[in-house]
PDB file of C-alpha atoms in Angstrom:
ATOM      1  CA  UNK A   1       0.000   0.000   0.000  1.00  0.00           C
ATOM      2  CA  UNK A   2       1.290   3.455  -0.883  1.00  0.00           C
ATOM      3  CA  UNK A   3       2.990   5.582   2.199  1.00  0.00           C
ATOM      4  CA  UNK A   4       2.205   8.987   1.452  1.00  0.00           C
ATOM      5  CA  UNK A   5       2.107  10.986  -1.638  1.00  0.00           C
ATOM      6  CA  UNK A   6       4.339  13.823  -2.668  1.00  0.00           C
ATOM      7  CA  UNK A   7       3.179  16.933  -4.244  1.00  0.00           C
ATOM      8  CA  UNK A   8       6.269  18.881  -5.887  1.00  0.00           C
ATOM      9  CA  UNK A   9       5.634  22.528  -7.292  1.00  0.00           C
ATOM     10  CA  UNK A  10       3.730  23.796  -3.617  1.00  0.00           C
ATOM     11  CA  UNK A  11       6.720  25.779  -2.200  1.00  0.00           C
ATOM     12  CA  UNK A  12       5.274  29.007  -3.073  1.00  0.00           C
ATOM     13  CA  UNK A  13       1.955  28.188  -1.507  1.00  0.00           C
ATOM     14  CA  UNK A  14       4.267  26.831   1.281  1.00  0.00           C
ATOM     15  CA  UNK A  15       5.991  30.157   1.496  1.00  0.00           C
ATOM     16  CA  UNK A  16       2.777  32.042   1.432  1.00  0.00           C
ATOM     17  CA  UNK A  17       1.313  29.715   4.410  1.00  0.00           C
ATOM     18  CA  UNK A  18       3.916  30.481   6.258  1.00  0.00           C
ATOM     19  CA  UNK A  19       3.401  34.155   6.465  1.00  0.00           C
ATOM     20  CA  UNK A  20      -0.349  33.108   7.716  1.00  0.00           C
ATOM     21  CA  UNK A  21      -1.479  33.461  11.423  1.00  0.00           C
ATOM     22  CA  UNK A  22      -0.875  29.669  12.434  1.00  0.00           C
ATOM     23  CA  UNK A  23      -4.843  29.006  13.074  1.00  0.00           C
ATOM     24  CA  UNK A  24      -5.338  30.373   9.046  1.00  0.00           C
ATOM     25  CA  UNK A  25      -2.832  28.441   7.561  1.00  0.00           C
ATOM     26  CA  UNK A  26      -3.777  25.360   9.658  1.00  0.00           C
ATOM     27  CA  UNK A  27      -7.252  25.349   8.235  1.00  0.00           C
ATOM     28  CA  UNK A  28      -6.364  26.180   4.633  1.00  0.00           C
ATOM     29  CA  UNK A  29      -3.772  22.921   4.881  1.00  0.00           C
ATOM     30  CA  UNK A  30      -6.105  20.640   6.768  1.00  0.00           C
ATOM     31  CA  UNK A  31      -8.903  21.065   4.189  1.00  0.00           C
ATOM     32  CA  UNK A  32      -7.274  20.957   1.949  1.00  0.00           C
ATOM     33  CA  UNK A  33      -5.194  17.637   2.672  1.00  0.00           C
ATOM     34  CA  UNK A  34      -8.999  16.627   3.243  1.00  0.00           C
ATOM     35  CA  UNK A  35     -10.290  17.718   0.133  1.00  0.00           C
ATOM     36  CA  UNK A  36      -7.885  15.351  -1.612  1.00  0.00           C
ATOM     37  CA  UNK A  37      -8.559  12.631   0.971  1.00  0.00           C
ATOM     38  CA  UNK A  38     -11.899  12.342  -0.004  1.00  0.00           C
ATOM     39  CA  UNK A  39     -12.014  11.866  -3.684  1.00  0.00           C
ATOM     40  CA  UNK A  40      -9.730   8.781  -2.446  1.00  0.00           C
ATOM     41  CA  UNK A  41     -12.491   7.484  -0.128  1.00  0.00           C
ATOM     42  CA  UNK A  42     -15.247   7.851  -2.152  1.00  0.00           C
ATOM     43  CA  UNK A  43     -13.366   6.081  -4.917  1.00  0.00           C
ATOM     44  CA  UNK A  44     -12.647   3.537  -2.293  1.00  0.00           C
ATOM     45  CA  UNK A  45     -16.440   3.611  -1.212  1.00  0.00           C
ATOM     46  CA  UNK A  46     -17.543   2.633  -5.630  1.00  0.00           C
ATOM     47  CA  UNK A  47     -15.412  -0.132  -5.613  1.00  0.00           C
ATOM     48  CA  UNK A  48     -15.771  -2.312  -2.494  1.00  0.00           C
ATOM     49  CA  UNK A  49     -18.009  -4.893  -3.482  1.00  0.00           C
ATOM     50  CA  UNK A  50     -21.145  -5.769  -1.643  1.00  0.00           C
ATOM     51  CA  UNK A  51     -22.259  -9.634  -0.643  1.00  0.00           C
ATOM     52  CA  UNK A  52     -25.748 -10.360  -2.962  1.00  0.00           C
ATOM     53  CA  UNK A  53     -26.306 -13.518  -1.584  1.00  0.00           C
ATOM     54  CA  UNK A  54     -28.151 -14.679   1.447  1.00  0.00           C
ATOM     55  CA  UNK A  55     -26.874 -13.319   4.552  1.00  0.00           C
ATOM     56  CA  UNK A  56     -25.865 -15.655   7.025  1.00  0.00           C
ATOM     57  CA  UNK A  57     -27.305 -15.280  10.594  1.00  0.00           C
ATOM     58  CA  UNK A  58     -24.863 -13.175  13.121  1.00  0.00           C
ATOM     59  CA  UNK A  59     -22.774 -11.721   9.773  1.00  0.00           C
ATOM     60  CA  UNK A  60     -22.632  -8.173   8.820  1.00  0.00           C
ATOM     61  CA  UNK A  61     -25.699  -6.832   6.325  1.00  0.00           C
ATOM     62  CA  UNK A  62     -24.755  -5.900   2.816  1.00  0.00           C
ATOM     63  CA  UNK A  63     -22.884  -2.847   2.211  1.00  0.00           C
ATOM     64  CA  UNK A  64     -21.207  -3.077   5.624  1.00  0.00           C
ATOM     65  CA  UNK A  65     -17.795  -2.543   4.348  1.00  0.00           C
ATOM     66  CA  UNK A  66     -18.821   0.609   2.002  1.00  0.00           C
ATOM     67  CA  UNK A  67     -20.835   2.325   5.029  1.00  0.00           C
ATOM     68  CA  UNK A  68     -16.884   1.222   7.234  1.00  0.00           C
ATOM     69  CA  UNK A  69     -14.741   3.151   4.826  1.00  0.00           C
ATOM     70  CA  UNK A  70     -14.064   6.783   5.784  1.00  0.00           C
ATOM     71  CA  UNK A  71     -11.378   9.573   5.866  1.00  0.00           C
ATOM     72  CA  UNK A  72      -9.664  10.151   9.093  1.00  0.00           C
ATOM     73  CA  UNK A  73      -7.167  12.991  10.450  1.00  0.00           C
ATOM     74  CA  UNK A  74      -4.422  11.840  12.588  1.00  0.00           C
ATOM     75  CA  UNK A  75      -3.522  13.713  15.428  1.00  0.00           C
ATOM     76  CA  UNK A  76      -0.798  12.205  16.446  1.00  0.00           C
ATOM     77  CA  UNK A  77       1.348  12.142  12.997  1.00  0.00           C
ATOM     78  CA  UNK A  78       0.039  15.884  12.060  1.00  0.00           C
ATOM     79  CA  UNK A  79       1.656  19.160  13.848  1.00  0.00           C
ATOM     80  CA  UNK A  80       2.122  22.811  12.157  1.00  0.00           C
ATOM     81  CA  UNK A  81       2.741  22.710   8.422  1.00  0.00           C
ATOM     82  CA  UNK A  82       2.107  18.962   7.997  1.00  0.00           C
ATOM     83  CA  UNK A  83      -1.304  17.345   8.005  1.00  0.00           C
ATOM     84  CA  UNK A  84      -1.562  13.628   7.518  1.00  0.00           C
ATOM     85  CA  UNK A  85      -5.142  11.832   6.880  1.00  0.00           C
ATOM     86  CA  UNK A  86      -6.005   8.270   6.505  1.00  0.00           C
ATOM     87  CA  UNK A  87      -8.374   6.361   4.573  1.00  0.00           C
ATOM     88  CA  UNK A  88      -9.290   3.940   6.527  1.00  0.00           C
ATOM     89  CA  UNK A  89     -12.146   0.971   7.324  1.00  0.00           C
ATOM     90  CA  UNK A  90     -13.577   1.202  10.748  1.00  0.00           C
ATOM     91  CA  UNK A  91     -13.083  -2.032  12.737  1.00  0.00           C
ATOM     92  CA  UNK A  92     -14.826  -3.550  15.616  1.00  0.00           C
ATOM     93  CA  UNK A  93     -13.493  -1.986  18.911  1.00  0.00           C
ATOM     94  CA  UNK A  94     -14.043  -3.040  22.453  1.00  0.00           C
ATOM     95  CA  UNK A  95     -16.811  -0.641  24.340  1.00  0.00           C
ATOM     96  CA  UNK A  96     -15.653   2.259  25.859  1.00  0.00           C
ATOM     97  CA  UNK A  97     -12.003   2.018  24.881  1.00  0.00           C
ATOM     98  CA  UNK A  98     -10.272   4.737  24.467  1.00  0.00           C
ATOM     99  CA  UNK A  99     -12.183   7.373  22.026  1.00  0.00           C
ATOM    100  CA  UNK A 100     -13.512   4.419  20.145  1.00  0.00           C
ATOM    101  CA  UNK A 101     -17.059   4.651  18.773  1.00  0.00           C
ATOM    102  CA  UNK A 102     -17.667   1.535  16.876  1.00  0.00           C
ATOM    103  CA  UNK A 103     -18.838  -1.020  18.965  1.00  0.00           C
ATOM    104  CA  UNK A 104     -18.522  -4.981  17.784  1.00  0.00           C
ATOM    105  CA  UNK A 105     -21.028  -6.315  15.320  1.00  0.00           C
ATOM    106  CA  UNK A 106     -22.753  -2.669  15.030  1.00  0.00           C
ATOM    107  CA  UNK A 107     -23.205  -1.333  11.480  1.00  0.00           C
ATOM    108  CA  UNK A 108     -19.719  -0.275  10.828  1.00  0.00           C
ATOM    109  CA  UNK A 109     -18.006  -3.475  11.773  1.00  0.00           C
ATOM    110  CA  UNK A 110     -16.088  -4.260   8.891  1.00  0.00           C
ATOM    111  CA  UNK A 111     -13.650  -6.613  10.522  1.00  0.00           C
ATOM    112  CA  UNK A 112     -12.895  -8.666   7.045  1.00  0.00           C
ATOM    113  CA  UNK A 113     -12.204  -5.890   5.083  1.00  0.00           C
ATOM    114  CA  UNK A 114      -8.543  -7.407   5.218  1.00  0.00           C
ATOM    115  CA  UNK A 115      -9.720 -10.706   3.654  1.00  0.00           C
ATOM    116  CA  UNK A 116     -11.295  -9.119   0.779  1.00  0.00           C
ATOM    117  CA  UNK A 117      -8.156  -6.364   0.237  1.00  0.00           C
ATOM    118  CA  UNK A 118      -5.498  -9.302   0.828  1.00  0.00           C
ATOM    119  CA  UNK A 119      -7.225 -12.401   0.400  1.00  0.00           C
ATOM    120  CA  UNK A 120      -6.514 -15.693   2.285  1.00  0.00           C
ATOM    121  CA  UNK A 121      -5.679 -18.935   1.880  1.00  0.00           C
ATOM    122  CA  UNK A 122      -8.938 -19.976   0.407  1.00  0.00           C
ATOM    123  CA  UNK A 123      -9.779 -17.133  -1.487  1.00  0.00           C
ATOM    124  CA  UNK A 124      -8.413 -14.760  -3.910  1.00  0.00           C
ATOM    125  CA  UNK A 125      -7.959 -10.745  -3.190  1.00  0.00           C
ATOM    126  CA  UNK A 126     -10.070  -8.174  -4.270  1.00  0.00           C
ATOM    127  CA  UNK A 127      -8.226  -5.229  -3.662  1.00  0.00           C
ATOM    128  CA  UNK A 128     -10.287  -1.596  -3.771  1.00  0.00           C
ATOM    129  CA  UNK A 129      -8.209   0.198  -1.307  1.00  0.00           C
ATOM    130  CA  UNK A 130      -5.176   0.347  -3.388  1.00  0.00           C
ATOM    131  CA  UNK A 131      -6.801   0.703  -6.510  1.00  0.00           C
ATOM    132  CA  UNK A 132      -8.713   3.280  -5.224  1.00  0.00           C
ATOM    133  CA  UNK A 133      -5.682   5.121  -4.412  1.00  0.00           C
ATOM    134  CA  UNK A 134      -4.060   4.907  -7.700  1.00  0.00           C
ATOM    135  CA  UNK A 135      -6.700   5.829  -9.829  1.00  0.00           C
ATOM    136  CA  UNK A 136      -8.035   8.735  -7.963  1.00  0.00           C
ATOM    137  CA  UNK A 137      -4.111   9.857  -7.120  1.00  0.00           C
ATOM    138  CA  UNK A 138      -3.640  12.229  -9.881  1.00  0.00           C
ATOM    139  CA  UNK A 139      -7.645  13.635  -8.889  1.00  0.00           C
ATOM    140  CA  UNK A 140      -7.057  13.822  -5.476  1.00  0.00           C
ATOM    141  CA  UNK A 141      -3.976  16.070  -5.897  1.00  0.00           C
ATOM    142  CA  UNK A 142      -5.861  18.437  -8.742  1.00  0.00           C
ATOM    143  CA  UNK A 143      -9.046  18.284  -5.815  1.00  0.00           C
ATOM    144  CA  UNK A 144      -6.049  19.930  -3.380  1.00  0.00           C
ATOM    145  CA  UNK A 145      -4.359  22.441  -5.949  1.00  0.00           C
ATOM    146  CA  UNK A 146      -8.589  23.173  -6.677  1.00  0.00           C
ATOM    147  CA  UNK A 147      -9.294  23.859  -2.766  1.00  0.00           C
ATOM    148  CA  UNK A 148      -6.205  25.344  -2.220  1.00  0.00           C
ATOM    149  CA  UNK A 149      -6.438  27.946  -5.355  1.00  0.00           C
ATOM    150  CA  UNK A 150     -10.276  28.586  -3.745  1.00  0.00           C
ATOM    151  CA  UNK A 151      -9.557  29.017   0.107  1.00  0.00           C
ATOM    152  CA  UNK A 152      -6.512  30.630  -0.231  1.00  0.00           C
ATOM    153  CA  UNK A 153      -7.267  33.945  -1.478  1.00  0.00           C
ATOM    154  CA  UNK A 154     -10.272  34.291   0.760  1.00  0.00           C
ATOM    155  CA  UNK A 155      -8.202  34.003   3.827  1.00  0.00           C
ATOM    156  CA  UNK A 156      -5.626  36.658   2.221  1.00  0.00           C
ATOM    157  CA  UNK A 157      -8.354  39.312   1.364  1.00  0.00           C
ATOM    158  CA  UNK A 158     -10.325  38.884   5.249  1.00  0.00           C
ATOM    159  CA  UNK A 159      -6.394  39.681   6.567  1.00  0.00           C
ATOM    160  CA  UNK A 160      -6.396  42.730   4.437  1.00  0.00           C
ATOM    161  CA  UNK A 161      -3.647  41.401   1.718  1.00  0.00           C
ATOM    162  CA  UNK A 162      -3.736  42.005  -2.168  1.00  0.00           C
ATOM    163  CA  UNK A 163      -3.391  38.683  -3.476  1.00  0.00           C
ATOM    164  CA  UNK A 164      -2.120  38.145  -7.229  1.00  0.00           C
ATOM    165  CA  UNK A 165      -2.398  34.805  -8.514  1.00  0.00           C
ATOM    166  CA  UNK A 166       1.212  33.670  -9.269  1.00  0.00           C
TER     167      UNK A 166
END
């Protein structure tokens, strides 16, 4: 699965967000980062399949795993100047552990999400996470130039600057 993705050619907008109050430039970053985050998930979201047989008693309903995929912000890898988001599927997690909201067997459990990315033994993958990601790659970066060329001079103009588009 891919890492992270690089976007060369930002350093002027990098410049520029630097001369931001930190709270501005924070928000113009994080949405953006999100804006690109969730063309990825909802390409993610198309292409997970959905079970059309019978359901078995005590499994998940159909479209489980499309309702478990989401975009997520993570705090801990994300500080000033760097915002990191995940796209993720929502697993079972014990009740009342720490921050989690998804209790086991509730209508995001999506706990074989794995099997169906990776396969097993007995069955063959069907990846749509990865796929996802390099299909919509190329959209999700035009989604953050598109947010970023948007947001960007609206923050400059309610701080009282002149901006002219480079």
């Amino acid at each position: 699965m891919a890492d992270s993705v690089h976007i060369a050619g930002l350093d002027i907008f990098a410049q520029a967000l630097k001369l931001l109050p930190n709270n501005i430039g924070r928000k113009v970053l994080r949405g953006a980062v999100a804006a690109a985050g969730k063309v990825i998930r909802d390409e993610a979201k198309a292409r997970a399949p959905v079970h059309s047989g019978p359901v078995a008693k005590g499994h998940p309903p159909p479209g489980t795993l499309k309702r478990a995929i989401a975009l997520g912000r993570s705090n801990r890898l994300s500080k000033p100047g760097k915002e990191v988001f995940h796209v993720f599927v929502r697993n079972s997690a014990v009740a009342g552990s720490k921050g989690k909201k998804v209790i086991a067997g509730g209508k995001f459990d999506a706990y074989y999400w794995r099997y169906i990315e990776f396969g097993t033994s007995k069955m063959a993958a069907r990846p749509f996470l990865r796929p996802a990601f390099e299909a919509k790659k190329e959209a999700a970066i035009e989604a953050l130039t598109q947010y970023i060329a948007e947001r960007f001079p609206q923050e400059a103009a309610q701080l009282g600057w002149r901006y002219i588009k480079p």
